[in-house]
């Protein structure tokens, strides 16, 4: 079931959705192609970031393997936790693409568009448990002043009930989006319009 | 050839080398164990970051797969390019661990400790080709103001001879270290002392 | 036609929509009451900022008089210009309320939700004429480094065809929102939910 | 008693006192003209900011209406409070014109030139009651990080005896000068020399 | 002619003029005592900074020797240049004491209080030759981003006619005040009131 | 024993070790020449900073007199304290030359290269007594936000056992390096390679 160009090609070329003229290798293996088809089925469209990374099988795998590691069920973080972190990172890093994407997914997971709007603009204004607030405060430190993190900051998370494995995954998720947000910006990825109306 | 604890266990436990008390699962598969042994053989020691990530097979894989993608031979970047980017990122992000690590590896690749010192403190002071300087200026933007990157910045790289695939890998390498630098800081990874005398 | 509490009272009290427990004086004069009714009729609801300022007749007048001055037809700026400036200011100043409000109004004026999303996140990514880009670059300077503005910056606007009266109104609009964005944040004004679905 | 050009025209034209070549409409209505004459009588000169805004009746009104609202006697703030806030804002926003203006007025209200100098440079060094210090700390947040203001910050003011109406006026005064300081800078308003020797 | 406490003791003790309770050793040698008397004669008072440093002979000498080196007649800089640099540094570093001191001395050297006010608030607004502007731009870089200085910046000074010895003294003067401004702040030196009315 | 050019001339000229083409006056008096020879004897080489300052006798004296004042035995600070402060300043101010120099000297004084590496990158990660940490926190404030220092900060030092004379010398040392770090950067001083291997 190796992918072919037609499978999820949309009328526009890669150059129309990002600032780089990348070669589309059409070399996805079954696992990667299945993943892309799964997203397309779930969302009803192939998001631009996925089209871009799917231009090369190794490239997509290098994106998905660490992302799937964050999705493991024993991470100590819920899907809502993941989306909270992802959207706060997108906003802190000024990534318009990721704000649109994770704004949509957080609306979906939380079922609360006003809450998602606040998380995507200024999480300090949102109603959050003290656990979630501590988690997001740590995430902001990872983005903005990682060099200032020490035992004090990790102990704050422990005091809210996170064990050390969960702290690892909070840090990993924040670090993953520090990378993904920058990558979207650096390559000039254009917003997928469908995000803006999803789960409104 | 699955790994066991004794294989690369050193006297200290994980808690001695980082700020988290992670479970060591001793579950490395052959591919991951071979990688760790290879590094140990090459360096003469297992660096702390590797001991930490090797605590869980999926965790290590999630680190290595994207790193190996950056190492691909058709990326348009040389090993020296990679180390230049890695060390500039470490310094920009204030990561003491990564400065020590990539300071050592850049001394190895470049054979020039004074040059490596300048790159690790202030690359503007180093003698660099205009190609390399443009590459590192872009890398700093990826770290510090990704939201300001546009066609102008990508065109600067093109003007220095980088094709769009190479620009992808410059961006990817910078984004990878934006993540790795933050992860080291967030989990309180301690410096591997051997780095400091390597390639002096 | 002086206003009474019932006129535009909604079930929640002022304390529910902002962080201050302000007295509602119910003292709007005819001109102010007419304005509030007009907005309610146009939007289908009374936005929270208006309910808050309408708590006192002098307060509302102090907000409306300078805003109406910006609306004058001989300012040299179009309604689209006004909304571009307003949304860029809201984003620069991190005002969640104003981003929601002017995100909605810019979607209305421009008819382009993707464009409005980019303006509200990172106008550098939007397709803009060089005139509009110069206008917004100036607006960002007014917000972030007003002390650096000099003849050079004003001449950039003149070179794009703005006369000195129009430059006054660009500056005035930017300065007005420097104030309004801070006021919303300082008093803890809560987002009006209706904004989020307007003109999607 | 409509104003005419000769009434408060000084030898220099508007272009001599600011960076814009604005039309002087000489259209002040009685209320506005009376205000300008009142200031001239009180100060012995017409300050440059007033000459600039008085170039158009609507413009001047849009400045004075919100300023007069801040001057209301039931705001909970004294004239000294107002000038403290105004000078701290001018300094925080780097507005040379407003530092000169409110340096002079604070010297007048406080009768203490050394105190006024400290407020205009670094209020942390001045002898202030804990009430006044809390007020100015809040004002600095309004200028520099309004997005970080929450209930905690408003409660700090309440703990010092400010009621919610007074907090509104602290916020409003700070927001007014966030606008006025930027406007002076953006239009290149030149210092009125008389300020420098007033109340020395 | 060794100094004694009475020579320039004023009613208040050192603790009244700064935040440290330093021992007054009354051990000035003839050279240092002559210097202090000279300043007292010239100004009509002993400035607080001098009283503080004169508490110990070695301390005063450690301040004066580098300052006198900057005063050498073959430095390529005039007294006006020196005061321009000193006041810009004081403002950039937020030192209230030094702003008052060098505000006074620049009024004296330049004979122009409005000019001195602008230099002490925002030199970009002052009328300056392109030579002086280049000198002050360099000085600001020395204060705020010394790590970004390279041949390009030094060549800008050369292009304005400064030889390399003069560049040394521009840098030295800026560096001297980077130190002096911080010292005044760190020890809590109080403003000498006489500065505020000098040369008005 | 006046110095001559041959005494410590190395093959390269001043232009090879810094960004300025300074005149070498060869005018060192006995005291200065003895100092230079002493350093050469102690280190085995003349560091670049010393060669540069020794180009003129007054220049060198202006550097040494304040430095020797910091070295006085009754300052309340040990040589280790001095080097801790010096290296933290060098890192905070981004001075590559001073990081290399004081990295070497701190390795010498402390005998611990890993400790010195952490101090030179991020002292928050080093194991420090609470006294030393308080001292370095104060030093960072002197570098980065001197205007925020008040009695609270000085009292923190007193609470750790520093008397007011010692606080003077902590401040003086930090201020001295605020100057020295900027001077090295401003004149483009090149790293002395020998530092990098000293005390490894």
XYZ file of C-alpha atoms in Angstrom, chain B residues 1-10 24-30 33 36-37 40 54:
22
model
C 21.958 -8.765 21.976
C 19.365 -6.961 24.089
C 20.990 -4.665 26.637
C 21.157 -5.376 30.327
C 21.787 -3.017 33.147
C 25.394 -4.020 33.540
C 26.244 -3.314 29.961
C 26.840 0.382 30.350
C 25.856 0.950 33.943
C 28.425 3.114 35.672
C 15.765 2.545 34.092
C 13.825 -0.018 32.097
C 16.782 -1.931 30.650
C 14.677 -2.674 27.592
C 16.898 -1.566 24.724
C 16.400 -3.544 21.554
C 19.377 -4.641 19.519
C 21.894 -1.211 22.255
C 24.907 2.953 22.644
C 27.786 0.503 22.501
C 30.833 4.096 24.132
C 18.627 4.958 27.127
